[in-house]
XYZ file of C-alpha atoms in Angstrom:
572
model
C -15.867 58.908 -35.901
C -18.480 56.155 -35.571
C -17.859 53.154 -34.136
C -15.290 50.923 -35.500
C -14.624 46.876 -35.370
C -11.155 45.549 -36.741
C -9.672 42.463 -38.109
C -6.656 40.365 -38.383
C -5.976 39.873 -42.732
C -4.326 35.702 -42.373
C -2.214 34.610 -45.758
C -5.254 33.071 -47.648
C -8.449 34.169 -45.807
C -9.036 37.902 -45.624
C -9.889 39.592 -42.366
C -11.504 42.976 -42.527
C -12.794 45.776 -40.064
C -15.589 48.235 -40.249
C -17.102 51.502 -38.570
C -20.777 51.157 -37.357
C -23.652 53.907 -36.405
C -24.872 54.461 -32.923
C -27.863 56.693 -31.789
C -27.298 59.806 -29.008
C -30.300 59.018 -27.104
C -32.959 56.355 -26.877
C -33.136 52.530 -26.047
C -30.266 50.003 -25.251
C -28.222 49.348 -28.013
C -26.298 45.880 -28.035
C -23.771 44.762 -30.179
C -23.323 41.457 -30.221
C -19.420 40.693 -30.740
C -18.852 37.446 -28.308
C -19.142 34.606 -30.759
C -19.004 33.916 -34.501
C -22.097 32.835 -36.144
C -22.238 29.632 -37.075
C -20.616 28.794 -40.699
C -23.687 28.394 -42.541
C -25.298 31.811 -41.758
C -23.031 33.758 -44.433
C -24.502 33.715 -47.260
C -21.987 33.223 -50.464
C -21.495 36.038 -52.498
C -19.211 36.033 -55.744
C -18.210 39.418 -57.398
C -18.593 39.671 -60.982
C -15.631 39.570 -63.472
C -14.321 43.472 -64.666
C -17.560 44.857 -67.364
C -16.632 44.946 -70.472
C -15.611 48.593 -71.538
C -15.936 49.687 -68.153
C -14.521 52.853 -66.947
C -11.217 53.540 -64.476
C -13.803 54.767 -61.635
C -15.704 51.845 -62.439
C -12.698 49.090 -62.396
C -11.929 51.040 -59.358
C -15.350 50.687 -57.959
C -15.360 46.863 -59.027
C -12.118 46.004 -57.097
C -13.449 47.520 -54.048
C -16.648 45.580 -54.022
C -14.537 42.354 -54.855
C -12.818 42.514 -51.726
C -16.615 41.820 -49.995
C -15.739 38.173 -51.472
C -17.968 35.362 -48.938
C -16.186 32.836 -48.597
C -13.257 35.611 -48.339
C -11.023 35.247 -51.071
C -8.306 38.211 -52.483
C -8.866 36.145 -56.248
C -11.758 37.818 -57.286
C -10.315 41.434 -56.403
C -6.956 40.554 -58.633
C -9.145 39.965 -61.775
C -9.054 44.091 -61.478
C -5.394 44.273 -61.938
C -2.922 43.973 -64.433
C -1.119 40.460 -64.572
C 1.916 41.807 -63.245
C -0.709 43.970 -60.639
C -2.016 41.110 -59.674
C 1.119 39.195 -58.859
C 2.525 42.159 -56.582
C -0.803 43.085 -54.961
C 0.279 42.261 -50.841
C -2.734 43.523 -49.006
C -1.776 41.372 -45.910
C -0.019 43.766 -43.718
C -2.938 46.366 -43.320
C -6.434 46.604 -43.318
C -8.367 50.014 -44.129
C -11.985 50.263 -43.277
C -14.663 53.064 -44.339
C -17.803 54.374 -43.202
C -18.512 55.861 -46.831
C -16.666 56.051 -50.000
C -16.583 58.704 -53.120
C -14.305 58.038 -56.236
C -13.322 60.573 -58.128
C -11.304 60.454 -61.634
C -8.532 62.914 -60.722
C -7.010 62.749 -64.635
C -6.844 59.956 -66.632
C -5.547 57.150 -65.741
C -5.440 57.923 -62.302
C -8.502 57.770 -59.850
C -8.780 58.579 -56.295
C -10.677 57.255 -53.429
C -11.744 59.379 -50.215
C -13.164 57.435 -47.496
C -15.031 59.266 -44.772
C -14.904 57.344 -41.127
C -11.792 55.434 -41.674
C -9.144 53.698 -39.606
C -6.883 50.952 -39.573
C -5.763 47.492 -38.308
C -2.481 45.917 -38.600
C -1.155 42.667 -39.811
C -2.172 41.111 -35.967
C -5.768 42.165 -35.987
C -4.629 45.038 -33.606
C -6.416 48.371 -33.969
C -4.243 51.430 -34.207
C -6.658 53.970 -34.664
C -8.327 56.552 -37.052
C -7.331 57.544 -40.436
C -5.730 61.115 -41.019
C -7.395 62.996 -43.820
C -4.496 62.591 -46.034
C -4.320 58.607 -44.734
C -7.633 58.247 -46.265
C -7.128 58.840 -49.861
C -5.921 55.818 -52.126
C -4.745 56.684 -55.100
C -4.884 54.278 -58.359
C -3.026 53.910 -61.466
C -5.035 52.489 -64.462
C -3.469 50.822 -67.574
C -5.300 49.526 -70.912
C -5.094 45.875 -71.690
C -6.364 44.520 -74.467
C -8.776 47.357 -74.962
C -10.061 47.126 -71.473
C -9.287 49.388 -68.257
C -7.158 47.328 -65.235
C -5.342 48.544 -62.182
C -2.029 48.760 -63.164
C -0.811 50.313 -59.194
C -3.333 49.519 -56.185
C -2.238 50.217 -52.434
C -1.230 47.144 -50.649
C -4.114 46.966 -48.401
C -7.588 45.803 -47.900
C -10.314 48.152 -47.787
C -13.703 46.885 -46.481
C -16.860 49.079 -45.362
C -18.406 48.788 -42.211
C -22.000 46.879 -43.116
C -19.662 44.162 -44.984
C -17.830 43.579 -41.635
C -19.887 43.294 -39.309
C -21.563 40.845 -40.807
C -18.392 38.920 -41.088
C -16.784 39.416 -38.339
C -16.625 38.426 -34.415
C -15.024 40.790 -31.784
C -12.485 38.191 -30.068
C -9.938 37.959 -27.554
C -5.992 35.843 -27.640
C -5.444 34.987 -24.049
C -1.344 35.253 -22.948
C -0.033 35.289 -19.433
C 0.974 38.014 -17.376
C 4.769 37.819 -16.037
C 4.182 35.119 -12.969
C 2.393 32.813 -15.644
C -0.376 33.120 -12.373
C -3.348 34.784 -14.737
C -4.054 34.907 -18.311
C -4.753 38.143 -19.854
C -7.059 39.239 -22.997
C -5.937 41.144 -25.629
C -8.718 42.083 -28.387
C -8.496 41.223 -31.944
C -11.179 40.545 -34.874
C -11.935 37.684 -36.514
C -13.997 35.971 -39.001
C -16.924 34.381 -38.648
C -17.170 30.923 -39.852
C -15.350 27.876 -40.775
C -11.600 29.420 -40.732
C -12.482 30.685 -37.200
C -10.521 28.520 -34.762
C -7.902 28.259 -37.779
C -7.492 32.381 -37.276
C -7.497 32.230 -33.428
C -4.570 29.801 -32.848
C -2.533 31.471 -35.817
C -3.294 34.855 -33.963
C -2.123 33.574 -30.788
C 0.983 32.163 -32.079
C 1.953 35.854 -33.220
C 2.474 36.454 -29.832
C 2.468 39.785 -28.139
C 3.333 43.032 -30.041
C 6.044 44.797 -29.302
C 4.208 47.835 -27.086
C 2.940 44.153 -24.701
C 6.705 43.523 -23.861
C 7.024 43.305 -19.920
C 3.076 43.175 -19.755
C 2.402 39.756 -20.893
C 4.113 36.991 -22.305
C 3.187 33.539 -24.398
C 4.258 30.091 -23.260
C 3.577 28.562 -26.651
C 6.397 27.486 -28.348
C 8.203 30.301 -30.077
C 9.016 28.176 -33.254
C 5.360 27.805 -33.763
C 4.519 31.186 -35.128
C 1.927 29.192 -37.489
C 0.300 26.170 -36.287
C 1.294 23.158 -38.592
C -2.615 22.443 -38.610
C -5.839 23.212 -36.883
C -8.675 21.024 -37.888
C -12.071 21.184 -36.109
C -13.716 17.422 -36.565
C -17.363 16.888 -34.352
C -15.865 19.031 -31.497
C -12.492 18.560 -30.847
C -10.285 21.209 -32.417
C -6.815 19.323 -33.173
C -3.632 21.385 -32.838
C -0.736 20.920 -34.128
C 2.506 23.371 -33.400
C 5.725 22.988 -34.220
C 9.006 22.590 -31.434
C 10.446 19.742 -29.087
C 7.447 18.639 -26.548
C 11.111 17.959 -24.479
C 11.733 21.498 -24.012
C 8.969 21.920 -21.924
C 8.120 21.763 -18.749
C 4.722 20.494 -16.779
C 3.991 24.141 -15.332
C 4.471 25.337 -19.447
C 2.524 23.276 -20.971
C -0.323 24.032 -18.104
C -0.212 27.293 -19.566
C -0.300 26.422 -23.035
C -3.789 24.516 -22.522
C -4.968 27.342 -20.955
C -3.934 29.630 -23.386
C -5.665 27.575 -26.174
C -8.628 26.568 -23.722
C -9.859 30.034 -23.292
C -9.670 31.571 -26.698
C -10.759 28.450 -28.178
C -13.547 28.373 -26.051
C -14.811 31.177 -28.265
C -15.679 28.998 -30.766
C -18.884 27.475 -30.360
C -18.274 24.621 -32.889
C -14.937 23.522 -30.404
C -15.739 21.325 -27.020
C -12.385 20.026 -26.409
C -8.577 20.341 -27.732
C -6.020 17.913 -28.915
C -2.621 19.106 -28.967
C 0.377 17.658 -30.218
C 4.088 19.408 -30.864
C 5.416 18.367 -33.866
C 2.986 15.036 -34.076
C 3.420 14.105 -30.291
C 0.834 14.384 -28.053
C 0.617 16.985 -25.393
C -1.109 15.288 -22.053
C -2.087 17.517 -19.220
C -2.155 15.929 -15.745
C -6.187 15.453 -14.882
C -7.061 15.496 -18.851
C -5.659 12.565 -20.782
C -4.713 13.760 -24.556
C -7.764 15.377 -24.848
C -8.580 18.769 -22.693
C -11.644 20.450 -22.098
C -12.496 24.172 -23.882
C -13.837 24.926 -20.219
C -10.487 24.093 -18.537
C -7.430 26.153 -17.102
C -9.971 27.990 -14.828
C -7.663 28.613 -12.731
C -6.423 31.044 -14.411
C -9.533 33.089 -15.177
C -8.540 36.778 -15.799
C -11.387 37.433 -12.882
C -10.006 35.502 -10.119
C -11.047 32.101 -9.264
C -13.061 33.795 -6.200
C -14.987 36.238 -8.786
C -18.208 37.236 -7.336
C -20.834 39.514 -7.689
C -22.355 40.122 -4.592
C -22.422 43.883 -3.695
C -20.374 46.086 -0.966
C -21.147 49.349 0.563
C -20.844 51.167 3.409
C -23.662 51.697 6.005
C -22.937 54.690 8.610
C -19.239 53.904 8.119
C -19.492 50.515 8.442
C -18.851 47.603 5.618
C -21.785 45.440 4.734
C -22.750 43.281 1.370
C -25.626 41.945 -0.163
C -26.655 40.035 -3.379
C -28.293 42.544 -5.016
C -31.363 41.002 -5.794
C -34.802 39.574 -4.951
C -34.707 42.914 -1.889
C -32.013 40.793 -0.147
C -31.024 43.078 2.895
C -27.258 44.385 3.194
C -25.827 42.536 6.217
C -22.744 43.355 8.262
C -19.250 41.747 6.880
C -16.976 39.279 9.306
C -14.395 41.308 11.621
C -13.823 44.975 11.854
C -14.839 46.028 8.863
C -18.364 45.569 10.624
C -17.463 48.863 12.790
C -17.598 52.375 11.234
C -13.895 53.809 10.754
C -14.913 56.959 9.375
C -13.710 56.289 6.101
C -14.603 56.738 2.344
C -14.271 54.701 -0.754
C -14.100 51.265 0.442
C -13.092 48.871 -2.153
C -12.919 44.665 -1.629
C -10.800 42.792 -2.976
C -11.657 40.154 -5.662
C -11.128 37.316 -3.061
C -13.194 38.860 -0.996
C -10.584 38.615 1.866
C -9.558 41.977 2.286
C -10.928 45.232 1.833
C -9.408 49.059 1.736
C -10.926 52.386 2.274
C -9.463 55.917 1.938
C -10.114 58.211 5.624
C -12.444 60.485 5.615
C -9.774 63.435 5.327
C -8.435 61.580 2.160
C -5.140 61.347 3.590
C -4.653 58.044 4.718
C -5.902 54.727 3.900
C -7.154 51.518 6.085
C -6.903 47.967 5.480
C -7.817 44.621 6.909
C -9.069 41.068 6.254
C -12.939 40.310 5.656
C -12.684 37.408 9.099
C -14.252 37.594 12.545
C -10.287 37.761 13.188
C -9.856 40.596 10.955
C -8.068 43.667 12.352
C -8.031 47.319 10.732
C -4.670 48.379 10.425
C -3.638 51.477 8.917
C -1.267 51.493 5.544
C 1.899 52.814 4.486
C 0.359 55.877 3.223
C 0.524 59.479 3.817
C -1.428 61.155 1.009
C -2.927 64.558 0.136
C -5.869 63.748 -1.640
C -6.420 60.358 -2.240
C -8.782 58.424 -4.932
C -10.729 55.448 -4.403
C -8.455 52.570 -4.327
C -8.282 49.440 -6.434
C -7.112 46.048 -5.838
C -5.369 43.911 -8.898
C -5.171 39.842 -7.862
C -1.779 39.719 -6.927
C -3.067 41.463 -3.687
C -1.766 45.303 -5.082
C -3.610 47.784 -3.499
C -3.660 50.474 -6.190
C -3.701 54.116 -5.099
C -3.736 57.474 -6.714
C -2.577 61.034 -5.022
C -3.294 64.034 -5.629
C -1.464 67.429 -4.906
C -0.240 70.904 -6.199
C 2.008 68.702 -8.954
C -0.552 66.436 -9.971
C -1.415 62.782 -9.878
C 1.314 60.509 -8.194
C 0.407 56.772 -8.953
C 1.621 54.212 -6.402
C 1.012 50.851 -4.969
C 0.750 49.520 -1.253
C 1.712 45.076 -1.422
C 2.043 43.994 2.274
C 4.159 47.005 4.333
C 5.707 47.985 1.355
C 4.446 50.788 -0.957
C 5.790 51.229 -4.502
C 5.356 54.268 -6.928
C 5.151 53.706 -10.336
C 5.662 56.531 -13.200
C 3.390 56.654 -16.062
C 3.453 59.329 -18.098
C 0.413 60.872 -19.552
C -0.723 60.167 -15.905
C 1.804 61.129 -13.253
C 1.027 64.643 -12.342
C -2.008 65.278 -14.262
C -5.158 65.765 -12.831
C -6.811 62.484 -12.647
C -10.347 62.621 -11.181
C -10.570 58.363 -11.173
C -8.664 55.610 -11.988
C -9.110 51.436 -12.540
C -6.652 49.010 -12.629
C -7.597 45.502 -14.433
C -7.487 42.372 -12.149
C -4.888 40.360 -13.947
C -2.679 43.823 -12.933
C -2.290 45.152 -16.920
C -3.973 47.902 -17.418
C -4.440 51.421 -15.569
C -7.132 53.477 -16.569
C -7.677 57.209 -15.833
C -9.834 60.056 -16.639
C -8.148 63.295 -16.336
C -10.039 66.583 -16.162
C -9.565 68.944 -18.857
C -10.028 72.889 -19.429
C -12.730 72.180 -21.817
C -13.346 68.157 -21.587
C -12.329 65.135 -20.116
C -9.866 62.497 -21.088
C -10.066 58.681 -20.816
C -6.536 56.878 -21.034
C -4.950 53.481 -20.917
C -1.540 52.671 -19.704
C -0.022 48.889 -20.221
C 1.888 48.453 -16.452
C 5.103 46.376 -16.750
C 6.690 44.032 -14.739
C 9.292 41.871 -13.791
C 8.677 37.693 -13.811
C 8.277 37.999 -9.833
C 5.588 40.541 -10.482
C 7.410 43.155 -9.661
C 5.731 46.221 -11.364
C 8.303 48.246 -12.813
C 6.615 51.043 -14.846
C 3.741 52.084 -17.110
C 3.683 52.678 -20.749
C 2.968 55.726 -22.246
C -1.054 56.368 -22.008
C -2.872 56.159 -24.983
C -6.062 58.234 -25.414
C -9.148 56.042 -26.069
C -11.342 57.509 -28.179
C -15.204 58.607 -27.607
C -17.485 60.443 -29.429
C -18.214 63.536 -27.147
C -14.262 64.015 -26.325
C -14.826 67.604 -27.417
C -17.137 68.237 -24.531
C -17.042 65.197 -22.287
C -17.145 65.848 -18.892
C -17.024 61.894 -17.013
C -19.165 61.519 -13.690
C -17.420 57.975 -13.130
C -16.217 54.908 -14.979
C -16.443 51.435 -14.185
C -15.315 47.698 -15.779
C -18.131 45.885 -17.593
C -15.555 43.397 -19.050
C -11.643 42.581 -18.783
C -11.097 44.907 -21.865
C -13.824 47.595 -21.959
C -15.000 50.146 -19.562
C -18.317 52.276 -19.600
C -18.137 55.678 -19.346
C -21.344 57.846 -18.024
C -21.648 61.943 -18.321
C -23.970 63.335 -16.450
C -26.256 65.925 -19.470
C -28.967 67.528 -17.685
C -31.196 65.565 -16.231
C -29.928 62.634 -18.836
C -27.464 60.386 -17.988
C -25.434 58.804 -21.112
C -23.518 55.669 -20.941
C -20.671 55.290 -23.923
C -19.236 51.672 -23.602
C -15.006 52.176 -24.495
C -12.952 49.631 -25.608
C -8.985 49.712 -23.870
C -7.882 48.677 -27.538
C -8.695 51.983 -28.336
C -11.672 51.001 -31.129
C -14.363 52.808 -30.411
C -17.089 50.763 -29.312
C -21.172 50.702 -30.229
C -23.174 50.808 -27.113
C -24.334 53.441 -26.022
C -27.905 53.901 -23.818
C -29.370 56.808 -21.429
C -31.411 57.291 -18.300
C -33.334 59.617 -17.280
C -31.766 60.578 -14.337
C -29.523 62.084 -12.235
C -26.721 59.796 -11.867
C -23.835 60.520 -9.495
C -21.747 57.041 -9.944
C -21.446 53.693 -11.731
C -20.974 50.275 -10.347
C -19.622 47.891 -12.639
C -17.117 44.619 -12.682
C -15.480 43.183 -15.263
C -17.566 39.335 -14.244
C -19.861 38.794 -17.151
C -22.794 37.584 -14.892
C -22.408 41.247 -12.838
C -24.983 43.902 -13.220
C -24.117 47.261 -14.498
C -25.617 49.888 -11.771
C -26.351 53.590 -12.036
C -26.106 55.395 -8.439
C -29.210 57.549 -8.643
C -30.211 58.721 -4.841
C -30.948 55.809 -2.753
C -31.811 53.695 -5.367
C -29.085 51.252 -7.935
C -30.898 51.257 -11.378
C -29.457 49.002 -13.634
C -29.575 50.745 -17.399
C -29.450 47.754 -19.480
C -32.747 45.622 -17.614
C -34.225 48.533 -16.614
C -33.858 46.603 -13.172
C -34.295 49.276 -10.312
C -32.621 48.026 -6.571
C -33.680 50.568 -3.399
C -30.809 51.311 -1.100
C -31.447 52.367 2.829
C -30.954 56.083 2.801
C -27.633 55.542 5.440
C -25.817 53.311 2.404
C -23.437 54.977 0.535
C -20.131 53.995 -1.774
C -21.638 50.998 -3.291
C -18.804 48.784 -4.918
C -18.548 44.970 -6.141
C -14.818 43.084 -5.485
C -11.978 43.956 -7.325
């Protein structure tokens, strides 16, 4: 399947999602998805009324292409219906989209639509994932009315095709609040570009968290405000009004509430700052007066509020860092990381005041502070084969072990250490693993007889941050799955991943979304690449490990290594 975008479909304003085409080889190819383009860059486009003695694959045809509406409206598609039709027609609670389309007129007056490269969003925006064949035939009753062909039965959903959509709409993120309301947490949705932008952010936030996020994150907007009262944008300041008792709510909560609205409003160019008012009164956060900042609530950056993205390695056995650019040279880290430990895998944490590293054997690990007062102590760990480690911020040091049963997935926080079932990844045969920083997601690949899989799990946990399980992993889709075979993985954002397979003497990068909709970059080197170094900090370079020598894929930016550096890592 090529790649596919999805939207959210609000009560007035239609939001649609769309499949795009990516090359195998060749140059970088971007996709922008950050921002919306600014309102006036759509152009309008109105649909033309039903032709007069048009045909049922024609009507059909006609209501299709109506649904391409700019600005989006569902009116001119019900001109295609009958009256009564037209009245029924609910495409709200799904969202179809199509890479190409055939009609066929299966026997009068019935036609039938087959769309090739299809899959779906639901009611939230969410993507849930290809079409089966059956899934992507839509069947339509036609009925004459006065003289002329209408849509007498339609299915009650939108169908869009993928050029229409992504000129139309912005990949997007609703920011909620893991269990200890200490970091916010992305999830991915679609939305339109334009003037109703902001509008279909807050009302997409205000949803709150599907059912498959209980335990993983939670909302502190108010939960009788599942539709903001109003959202209007005037010279910058977005104002927000939601409905509840401003009484019922504490300092700490309505922190979180600016920060929820802060950072996905922030993703609006046309907003600088938020008012916010429940039910008319207004909200003041201590430090901003009744107007906040888009920039604010930094503190509770999904990154860390000590992101960085200066480099770590090891050099003999030893823990150094550098910048990574401009030939800076990799100097020794604070404390006894600065002595080799014959270890392996080293990974920092992302406050840069710790760091782990699995012993040489692969059966134990080490940790210890990044201070000239640091010690190396030795964890609670006995393992068989362990992976490279991960750290999430709640200081979780993530670990995965393998044996004769498979992968056992576990976590080491102070002396204690803490396994945690996920199935679809306890005792399979994981060959890496990441776990986000806000401590949501676990990602694994897991070796194959014939090809490699790439999986997502949603970790749960109590409101003390107690992690108490994983959900079921999902499969994340990517076009070589039949014959994929993963040299490493790494974050390049706090929802995506990039993928790179080692073909030859070609080494192809696949960017994956963890919402499962399969994503459009996708870029090669020519080289023999052995690992990736990645971080989810936007400002981070993505690295290829080729030899001695970090080549960065997207800049064609090349960074020599000493030949006595190896495991080259950023924080987190």
């Amino acid at each position: 399947m090529r790649s596919f975008f999805a939207v959210v479909l609000a009560a007035v304003v239609l939001l649609a999602s769309a499949c795009s085409s990516v090359p195998d080889s060749g140059p970088v190819q971007r996709v922008d998805l950050a921002a919306p383009a600014a309102p006036g860059e759509l152009i309008p486009y109105n649909p033309g009324a039903p032709r007069e003695g048009a045909s049922p694959g024609e009507i059909v045809d006609g209501f299709l292409d109506a649904m391409k509406a700019t600005p989006m409206s569902t009116a001119y598609a019900r001109r295609y219906l009958t009256t009564d039709a037209a009245m029924n027609w609910a495409p709200a609670g799904r969202t179809l989209v199509y890479g190409e389309r055939s009609t066929h007129a299966v026997s009068s007056p019935q036609v039938s639509v087959e769309l090739e490269d299809a899959g779906w969003i639901d009611e939230r925006g969410v993507w849930r994932g290809a079409l089966g064949a059956s899934q992507a035939i839509l069947d339509f009753e036609l009925t004459r009315t006065r003289g002329e062909w209408r849509i007498s039965s339609a299915p009650n959903t939108l169908v869009v095709d993928e050029d229409w959509f992504l000129s139309h709409f912005a990949r997007s993120s609703l920011y909620y609040v893991e269990p200890t309301g200490r970091t916010l947490v992305p999830e991915p949705i679609f939305a339109p570009r334009g003037a109703s932008y902001a509008t279909t952010l807050v009302s997409s936030l205000l949803s709150g968290p599907g059912e498959e996020e209980q335990g993983v994150i939670r909302s502190a907007l108010p939960a009788a405000a599942d539709e903001p009262r109003s959202v209007d944008v005037r010279d910058g300041v977005a104002e927000v009004d939601l409905a509840g008792d401003l009484s019922d709510f504490s300092s700490e909560d309505l922190q979180l509430m600016g920060a929820q609205l802060a950072w996905t409003l922030r993703q609006d160019a046309s907003v600088e700052r938020i008012r916010l008012t429940i039910d008319g009164e207004p909200v003041v956060l201590p430090g901003y007066g009744d107007t906040f900042n888009v920039d604010s609530g930094g503190g509770y950056d999904p990154n860390g509020t000590s992101a960085r993205v200066d480099l770590y390695a090891l050099r003999d056995g030893a823990l150094v860092t550098s910048t990574g650019e401009n030939g800076d040279p990799w100097v020794p880290v604070l404390g006894g990381w600065a002595d080799s430990h014959g270890v392996t895998d080293v990974a920092v944490d992302a406050s840069n005041s710790s760091a782990a590293a699995i012993t040489a054997d692969r059966t134990g690990v080490l940790v210890g502070k990044l201070a000239s007062d640091g010690e190396i102590t030795e964890a609670p760990v006995r393992g068989t084969r362990l992976l490279r480690p991960s750290w999430d911020l709640a200081g979780r040091l993530w670990l995965v072990d393998k044996d004769s049963t498979g992968a056992r997935v576990m976590y080491v926080d102070g002396d204690r250490r803490v396994r945690v079932a996920i199935p679809g990844v306890t005792g399979e045969n994981v060959t890496r693993f990441l776990v986000s920083r806000d401590g949501t997601r676990f990602v694994a690949v897991i070796d194959g007889l014939s090809s490699d899989r790439i999986v997502v799990s949603r970790l749960q946990a109590t409101s003390k941050g107690q992690i108490t399980s994983g959900t079921s992993a999902v499969l994340l889709p990517h076009p070589d799955s039949a014959t994929m075979r993963v040299t490493d993985i790494a974050w390049t954002s706090p929802t995506t991943i990039v993928a790179v397979q080692q073909i030859s003497s070609t080494a192809l990068f696949q960017s994956v979304s963890l919402d499962g909709a399969p994503s459009g970059e996708r870029y090669t080197l020519s080289d023999r690449v052995t690992g990736v170094v990645g971080s989810p900090v936007a400002s981070a370079r993505l690295y290829a490990v080729s030899g001695t020598t970090l080549l960065d894929p997207l800049d064609r930016f090349d960074l020599g290594m000493p030949s006595n550096i190896s495991d080259v890592t950023y924080q987190g």
